[in-house]
Coordinates of C-alpha atoms in Angstrom, one line a residue:
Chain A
X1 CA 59.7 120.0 98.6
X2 CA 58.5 117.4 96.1
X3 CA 58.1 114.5 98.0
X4 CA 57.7 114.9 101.6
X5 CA 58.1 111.2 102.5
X6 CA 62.4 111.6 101.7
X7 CA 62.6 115.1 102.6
X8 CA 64.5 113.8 106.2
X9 CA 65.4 110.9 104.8
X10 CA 65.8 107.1 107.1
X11 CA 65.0 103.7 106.2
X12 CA 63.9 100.9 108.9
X13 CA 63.5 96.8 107.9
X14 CA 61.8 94.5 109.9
X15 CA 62.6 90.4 110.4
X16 CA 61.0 87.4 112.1
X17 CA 62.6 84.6 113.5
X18 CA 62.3 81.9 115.5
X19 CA 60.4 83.0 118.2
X20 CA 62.2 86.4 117.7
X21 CA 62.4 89.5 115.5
X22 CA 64.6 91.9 114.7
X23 CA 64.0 95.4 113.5
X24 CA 67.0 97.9 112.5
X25 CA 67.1 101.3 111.1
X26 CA 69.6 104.2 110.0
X27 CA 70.2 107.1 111.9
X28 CA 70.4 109.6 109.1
X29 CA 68.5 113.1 109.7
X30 CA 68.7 115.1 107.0
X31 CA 66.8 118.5 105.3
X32 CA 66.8 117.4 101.6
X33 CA 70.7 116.8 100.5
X34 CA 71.9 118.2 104.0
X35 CA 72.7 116.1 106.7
X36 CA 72.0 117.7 109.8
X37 CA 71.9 114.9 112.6
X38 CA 73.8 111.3 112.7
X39 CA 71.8 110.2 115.9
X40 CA 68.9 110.0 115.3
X41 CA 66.7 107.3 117.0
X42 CA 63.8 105.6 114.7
X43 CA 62.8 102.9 116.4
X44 CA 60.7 103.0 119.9
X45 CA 60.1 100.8 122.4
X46 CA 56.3 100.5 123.4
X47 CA 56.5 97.9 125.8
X48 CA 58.7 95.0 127.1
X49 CA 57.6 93.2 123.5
X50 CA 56.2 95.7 120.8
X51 CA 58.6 98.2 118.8
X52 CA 57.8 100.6 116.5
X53 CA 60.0 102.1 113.9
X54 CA 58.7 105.5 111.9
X55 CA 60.2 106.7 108.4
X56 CA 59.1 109.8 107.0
X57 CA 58.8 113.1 108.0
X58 CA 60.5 113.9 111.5
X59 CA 58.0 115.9 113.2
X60 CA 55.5 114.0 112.3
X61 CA 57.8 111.1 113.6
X62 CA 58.0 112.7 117.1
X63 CA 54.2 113.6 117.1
X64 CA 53.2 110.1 116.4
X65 CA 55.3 108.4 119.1
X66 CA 53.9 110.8 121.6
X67 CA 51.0 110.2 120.6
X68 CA 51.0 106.6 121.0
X69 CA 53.0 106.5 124.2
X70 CA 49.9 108.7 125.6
X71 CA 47.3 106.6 124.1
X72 CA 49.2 103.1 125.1
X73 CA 49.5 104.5 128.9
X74 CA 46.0 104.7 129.3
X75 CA 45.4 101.2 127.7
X76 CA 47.9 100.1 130.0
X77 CA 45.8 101.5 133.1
X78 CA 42.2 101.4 132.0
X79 CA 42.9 97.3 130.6
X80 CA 45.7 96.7 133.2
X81 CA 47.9 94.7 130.8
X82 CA 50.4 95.2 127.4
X83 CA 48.8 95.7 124.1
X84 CA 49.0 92.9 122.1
X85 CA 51.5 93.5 118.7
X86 CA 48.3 93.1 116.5
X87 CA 46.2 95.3 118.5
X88 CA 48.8 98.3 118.1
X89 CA 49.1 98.0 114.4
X90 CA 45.1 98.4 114.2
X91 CA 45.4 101.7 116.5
X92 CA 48.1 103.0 114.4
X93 CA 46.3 102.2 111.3
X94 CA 43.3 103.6 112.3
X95 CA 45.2 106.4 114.0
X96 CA 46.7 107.0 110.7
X97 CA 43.3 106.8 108.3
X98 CA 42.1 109.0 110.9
X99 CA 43.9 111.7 109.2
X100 CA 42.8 110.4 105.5
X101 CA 42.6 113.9 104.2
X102 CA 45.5 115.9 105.8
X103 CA 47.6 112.7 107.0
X104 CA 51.0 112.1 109.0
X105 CA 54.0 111.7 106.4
X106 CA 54.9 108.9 108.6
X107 CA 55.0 104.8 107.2
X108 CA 55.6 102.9 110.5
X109 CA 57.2 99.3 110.8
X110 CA 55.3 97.4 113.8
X111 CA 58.0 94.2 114.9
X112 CA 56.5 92.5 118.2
X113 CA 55.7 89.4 119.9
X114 CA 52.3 88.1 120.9
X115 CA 51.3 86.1 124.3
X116 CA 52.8 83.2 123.0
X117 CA 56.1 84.3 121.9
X118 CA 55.5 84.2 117.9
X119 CA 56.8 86.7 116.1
X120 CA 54.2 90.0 114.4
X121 CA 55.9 92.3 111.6
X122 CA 53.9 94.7 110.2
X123 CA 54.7 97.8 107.8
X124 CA 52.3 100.3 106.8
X125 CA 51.8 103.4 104.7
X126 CA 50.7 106.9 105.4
X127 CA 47.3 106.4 105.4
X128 CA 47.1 102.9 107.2
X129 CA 47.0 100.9 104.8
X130 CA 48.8 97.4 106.4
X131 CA 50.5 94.6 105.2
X132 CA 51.4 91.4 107.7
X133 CA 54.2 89.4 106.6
X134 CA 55.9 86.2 108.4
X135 CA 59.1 86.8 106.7
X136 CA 59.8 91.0 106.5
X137 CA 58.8 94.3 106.1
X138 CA 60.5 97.5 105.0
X139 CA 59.9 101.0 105.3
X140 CA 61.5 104.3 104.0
X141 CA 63.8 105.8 101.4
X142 CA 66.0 102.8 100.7
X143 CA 62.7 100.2 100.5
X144 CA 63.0 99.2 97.0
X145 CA 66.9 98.0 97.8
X146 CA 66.0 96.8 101.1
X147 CA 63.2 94.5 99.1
X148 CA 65.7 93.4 97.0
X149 CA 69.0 92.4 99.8
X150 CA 66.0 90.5 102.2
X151 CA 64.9 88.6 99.6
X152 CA 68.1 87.5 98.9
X153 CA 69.2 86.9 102.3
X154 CA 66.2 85.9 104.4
X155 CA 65.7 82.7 105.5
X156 CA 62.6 81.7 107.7
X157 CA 63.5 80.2 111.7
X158 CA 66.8 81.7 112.5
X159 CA 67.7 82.3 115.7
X160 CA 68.6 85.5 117.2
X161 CA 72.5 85.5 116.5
X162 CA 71.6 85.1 112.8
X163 CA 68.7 87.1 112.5
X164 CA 70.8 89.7 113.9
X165 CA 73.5 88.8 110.8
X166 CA 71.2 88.6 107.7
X167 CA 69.1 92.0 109.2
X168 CA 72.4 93.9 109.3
X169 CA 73.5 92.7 106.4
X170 CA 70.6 93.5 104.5
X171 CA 70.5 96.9 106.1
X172 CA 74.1 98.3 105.3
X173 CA 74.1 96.6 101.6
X174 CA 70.9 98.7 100.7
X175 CA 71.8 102.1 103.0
X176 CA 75.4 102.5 100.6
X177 CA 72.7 102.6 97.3
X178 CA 70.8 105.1 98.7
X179 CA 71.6 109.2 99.5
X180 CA 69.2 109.9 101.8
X181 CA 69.4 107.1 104.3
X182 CA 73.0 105.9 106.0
X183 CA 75.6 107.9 108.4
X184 CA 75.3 104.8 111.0
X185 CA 72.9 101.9 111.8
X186 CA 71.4 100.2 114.8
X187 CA 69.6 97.0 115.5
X188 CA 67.1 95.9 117.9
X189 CA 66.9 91.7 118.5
X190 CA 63.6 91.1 120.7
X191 CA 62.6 87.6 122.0
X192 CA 61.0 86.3 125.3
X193 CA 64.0 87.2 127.7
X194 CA 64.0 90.9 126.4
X195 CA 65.6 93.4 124.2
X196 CA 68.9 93.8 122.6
X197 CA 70.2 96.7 121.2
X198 CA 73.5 96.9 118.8
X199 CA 75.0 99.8 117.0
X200 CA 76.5 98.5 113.7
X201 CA 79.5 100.1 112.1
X202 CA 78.3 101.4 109.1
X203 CA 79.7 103.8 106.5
X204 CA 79.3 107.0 107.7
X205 CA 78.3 109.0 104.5
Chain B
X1 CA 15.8 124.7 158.2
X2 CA 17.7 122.5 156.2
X3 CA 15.5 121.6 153.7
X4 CA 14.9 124.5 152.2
X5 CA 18.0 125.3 151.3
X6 CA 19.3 121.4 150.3
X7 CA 17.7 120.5 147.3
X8 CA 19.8 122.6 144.6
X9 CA 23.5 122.5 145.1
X10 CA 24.1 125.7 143.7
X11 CA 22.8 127.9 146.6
X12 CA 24.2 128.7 149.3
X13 CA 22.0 128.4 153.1
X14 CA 21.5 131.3 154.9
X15 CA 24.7 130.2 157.3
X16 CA 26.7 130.1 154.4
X17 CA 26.5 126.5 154.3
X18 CA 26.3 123.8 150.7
X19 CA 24.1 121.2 151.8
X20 CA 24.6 119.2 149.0
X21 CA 28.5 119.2 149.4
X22 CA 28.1 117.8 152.8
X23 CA 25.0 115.7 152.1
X24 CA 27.9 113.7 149.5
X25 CA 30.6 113.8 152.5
X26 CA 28.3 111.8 154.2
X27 CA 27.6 109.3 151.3
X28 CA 31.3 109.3 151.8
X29 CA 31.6 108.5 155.4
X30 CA 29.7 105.4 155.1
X31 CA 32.4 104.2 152.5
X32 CA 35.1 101.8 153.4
X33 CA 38.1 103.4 154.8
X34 CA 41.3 104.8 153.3
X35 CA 44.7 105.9 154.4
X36 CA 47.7 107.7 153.4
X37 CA 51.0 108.1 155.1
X38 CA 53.9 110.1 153.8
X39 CA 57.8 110.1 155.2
X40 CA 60.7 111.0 153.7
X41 CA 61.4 107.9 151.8
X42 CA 58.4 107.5 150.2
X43 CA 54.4 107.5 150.5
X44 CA 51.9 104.5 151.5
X45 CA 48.2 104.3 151.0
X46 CA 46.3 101.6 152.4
X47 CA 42.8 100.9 151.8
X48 CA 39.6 98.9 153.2
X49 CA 38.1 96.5 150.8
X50 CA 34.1 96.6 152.3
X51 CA 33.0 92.8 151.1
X52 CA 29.3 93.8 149.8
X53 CA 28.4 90.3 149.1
X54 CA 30.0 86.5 149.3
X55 CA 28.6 86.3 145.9
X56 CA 30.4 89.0 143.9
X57 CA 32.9 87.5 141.6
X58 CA 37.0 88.0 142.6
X59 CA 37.7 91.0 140.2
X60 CA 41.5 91.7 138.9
X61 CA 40.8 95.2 139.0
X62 CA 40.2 97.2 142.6
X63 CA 37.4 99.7 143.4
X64 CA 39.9 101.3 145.8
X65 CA 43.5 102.0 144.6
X66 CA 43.7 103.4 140.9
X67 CA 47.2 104.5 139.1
X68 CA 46.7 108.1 137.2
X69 CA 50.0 107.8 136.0
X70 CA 53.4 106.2 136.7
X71 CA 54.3 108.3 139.3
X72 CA 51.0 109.4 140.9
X73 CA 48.1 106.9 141.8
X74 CA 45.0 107.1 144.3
X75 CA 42.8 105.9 147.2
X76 CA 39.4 106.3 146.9
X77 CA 36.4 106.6 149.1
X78 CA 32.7 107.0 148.2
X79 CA 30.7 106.1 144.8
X80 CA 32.5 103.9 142.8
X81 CA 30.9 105.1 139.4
X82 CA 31.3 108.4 140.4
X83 CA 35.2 108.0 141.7
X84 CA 35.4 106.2 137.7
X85 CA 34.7 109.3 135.9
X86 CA 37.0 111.2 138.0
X87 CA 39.8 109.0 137.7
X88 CA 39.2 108.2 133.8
X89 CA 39.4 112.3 133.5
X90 CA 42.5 112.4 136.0
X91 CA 44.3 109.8 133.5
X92 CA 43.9 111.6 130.5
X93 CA 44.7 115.2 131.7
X94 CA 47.9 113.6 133.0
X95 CA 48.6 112.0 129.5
X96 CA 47.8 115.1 127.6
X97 CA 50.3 116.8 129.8
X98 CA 52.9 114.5 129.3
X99 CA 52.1 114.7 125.7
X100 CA 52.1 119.3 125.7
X101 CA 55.4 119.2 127.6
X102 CA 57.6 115.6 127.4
X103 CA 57.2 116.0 131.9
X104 CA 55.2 113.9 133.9
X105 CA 52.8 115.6 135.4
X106 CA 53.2 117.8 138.8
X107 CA 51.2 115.5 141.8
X108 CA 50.3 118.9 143.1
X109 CA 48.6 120.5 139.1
X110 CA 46.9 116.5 138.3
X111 CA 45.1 117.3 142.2
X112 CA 44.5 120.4 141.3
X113 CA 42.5 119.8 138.2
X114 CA 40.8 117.0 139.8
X115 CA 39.7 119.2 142.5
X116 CA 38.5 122.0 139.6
X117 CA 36.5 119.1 137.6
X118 CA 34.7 118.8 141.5
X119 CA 33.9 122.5 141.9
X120 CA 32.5 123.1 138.6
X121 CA 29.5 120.8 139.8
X122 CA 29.0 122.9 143.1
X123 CA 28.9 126.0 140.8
X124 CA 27.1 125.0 137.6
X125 CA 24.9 123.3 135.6
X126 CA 22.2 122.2 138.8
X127 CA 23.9 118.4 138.8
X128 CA 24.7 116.7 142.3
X129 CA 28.6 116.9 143.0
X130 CA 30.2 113.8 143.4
X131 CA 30.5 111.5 145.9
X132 CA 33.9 110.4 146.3
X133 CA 36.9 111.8 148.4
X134 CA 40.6 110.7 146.9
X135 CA 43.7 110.4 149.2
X136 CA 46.6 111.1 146.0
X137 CA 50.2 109.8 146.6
X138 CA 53.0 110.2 144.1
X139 CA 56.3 111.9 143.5
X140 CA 57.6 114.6 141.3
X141 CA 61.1 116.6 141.0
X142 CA 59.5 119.4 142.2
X143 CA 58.5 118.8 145.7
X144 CA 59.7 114.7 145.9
X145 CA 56.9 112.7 147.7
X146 CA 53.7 114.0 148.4
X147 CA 50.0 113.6 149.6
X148 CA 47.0 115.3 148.9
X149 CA 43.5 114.6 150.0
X150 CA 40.1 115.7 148.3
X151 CA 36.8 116.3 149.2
X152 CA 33.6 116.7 146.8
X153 CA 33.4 121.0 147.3
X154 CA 36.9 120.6 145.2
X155 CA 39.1 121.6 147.7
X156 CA 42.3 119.8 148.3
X157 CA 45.0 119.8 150.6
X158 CA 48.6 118.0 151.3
X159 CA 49.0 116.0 154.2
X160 CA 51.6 114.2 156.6
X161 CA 49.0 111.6 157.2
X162 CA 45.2 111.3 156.3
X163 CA 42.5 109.2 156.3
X164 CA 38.9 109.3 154.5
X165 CA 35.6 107.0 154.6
X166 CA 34.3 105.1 157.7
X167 CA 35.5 106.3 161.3
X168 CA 38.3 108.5 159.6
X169 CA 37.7 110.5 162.4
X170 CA 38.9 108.2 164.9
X171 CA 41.7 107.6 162.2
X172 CA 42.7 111.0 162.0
X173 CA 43.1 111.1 166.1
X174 CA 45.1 108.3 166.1
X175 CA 47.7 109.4 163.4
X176 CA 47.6 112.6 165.3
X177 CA 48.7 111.1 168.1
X178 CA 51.9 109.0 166.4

């Protein structure tokens, strides 16, 4: 139990487009070099335009995303609107520092759209710490790789249909150089009509 | 008689009687009016918007009607700031539910601990209870639609059809009678 970060494994990358982003992840869960699960879901939906994906460990994972669906309910009542995607990523950074000294082994990925349809990646670490980008974030096990395929591959404005391309191709490239992350993929596209989901046919090892 | 017996809400009168529990029902009755109907298909609560003043600004949100959570959400009658703490406390017990056991929360349990919030303030601590009565509509997999209506001793009931604030007397007479 050295690192606790890749003990389950799972990798997520986030993209921005025009007017849309994308945000994919593996479905890998695994105990150390044991792969126990090959469904398992990453990436939640927190409203019609906000996702967030979770690496890490897998209970904290599950904790997390309770936790935010309870606290973005009663946002949702007490303000009687959506969170906007910049908004969140201050409530889970703060949810995160929170816990500065006995923290959730959990780096999310925040992909959403504001009021105006522009795109809002985020990626943080375990503490809260944030970065913003226009272009990507990653997250997880295979980061390093994934850093390595979007640079390559991204290109800033493309439209759904080829966001969806370069993100899953970045995705597969960096899951086959990495152990820990893999056994299928999936992809989330989400612009201003709504949100797409796509499994992608992956190598399952 | 009376006032002997009115000024602390945690004594009881020598007829058994909390004056202060029905001193707030009457803050209540002079409230505008809500109602609740339930059928098999579903539950509707209506309520009366009293217009205070021409001068009070349109507001997005409504003194009346309050959702506790998706399935469950409220009528109120009585003192708005006091109907705001109940509700706020109503929300959050429901979320912390939903968070101990992945269920929406039972109408009847989110009434009852509305109701128990109530009662503690005819019991302890010498503060006044609160002056708001709540008509609750939702549905659950347990019992499918329901509705409840509270009162400020805490107790609660569920209804076919009830109505609280102004003349919800004669309300209650004519539901009766359909």
């Amino acid at each position: 139990m050295t690192d606790i970060l890749s003990y389950n494994g799972g990798t997520i990358v986030a993209m921005a487009g025009d007017r849309c982003v994308a945000i994919a992840s593996d479905r890998r869960l695994g105990v150390q070099y044991t792969t126990i699960a090959t469904d398992m879901t990453r990436v939640f939906k927190m409203h019609d335009r906000l996702l967030l994906g979770l690496t890490g460990l897998a209970t904290d994972l599950t904790t997390l995303r309770n936790l935010f669906n309870f606290r973005l309910n009663l946002y949702k009542m007490r303000e009687g609107r959506l969170i906007k995607p910049k908004t969140f990523a201050n409530l889970v950074s703060s949810t995160l520092y929170a816990k500065r000294f006995g923290p959730y082994f959990c780096e999310p990925v925040i992909a959403g759209l504001d009021d105006e349809g522009n795109p809002f990646l985020c990626a943080m670490d375990l503490l809260g710490a944030s970065s913003n980008d226009d272009s990507f974030v990653v997250c997880g096990t295979s980061a390093e790789s994934l850093l390595g395929t979007c640079e390559t591959f991204y290109q800033p404005g493309l439209g759904p249909d080829d966001l969806f391309e370069t993100i899953s191709q970045c995705l597969l490239s960096a899951l086959d150089r990495d152990c820990l992350s893999g056994w299928g993929a999936e992809v989330y596209i989400l612009t201003p009509s709504g949100i797409t989901h796509k499994t992608l046919k992956a190598r399952m090892d | 008689m009376a006032r002997r017996y009115d000024t602390r809400t945690t004594i009881f009168s020598p007829e058994g009687r909390l004056y202060q529990v029905e001193y707030a029902m009457e803050a209540i009755g002079h409230a505008g009016a809500a109602v609740g109907v339930l059928s098999s298909e579903g539950v509707v609560l209506a309520a009366e918007k009293k217009i205070t003043s021409k001068l009070l600004e349109v507001s997005k949100s409504s003194e009346k009607m309050y959702v506790i959570d998706e399935h469950v959400a409220c009528a109120v009658a009585g003192i708005t700031a006091d109907a705001n703490i109940l509700i706020t406390k109503s929300r959050v017990s429901a979320q912390q539910y939903l968070y101990r056991y992945q269920e929406p929360i039972p109408v009847e349990q989110i009434v009852k601990m509305a109701g128990n919030d109530m009662q503690a303030y005819t019991q302890f601590g010498g503060l006044r209870p609160f002056g708001v009565a709540f008509i609750y509509a939702g549905w659950d997999v347990h019992y499918g639609y329901q509705l409840y209506q509270t009162d400020p001793s805490g107790n609660y009931g569920g209804w076919k059809a009830t109505a609280i604030g102004a003349n919800s007397p004669a309300a209650h007479s004519i539901l009766k009678s359909d």
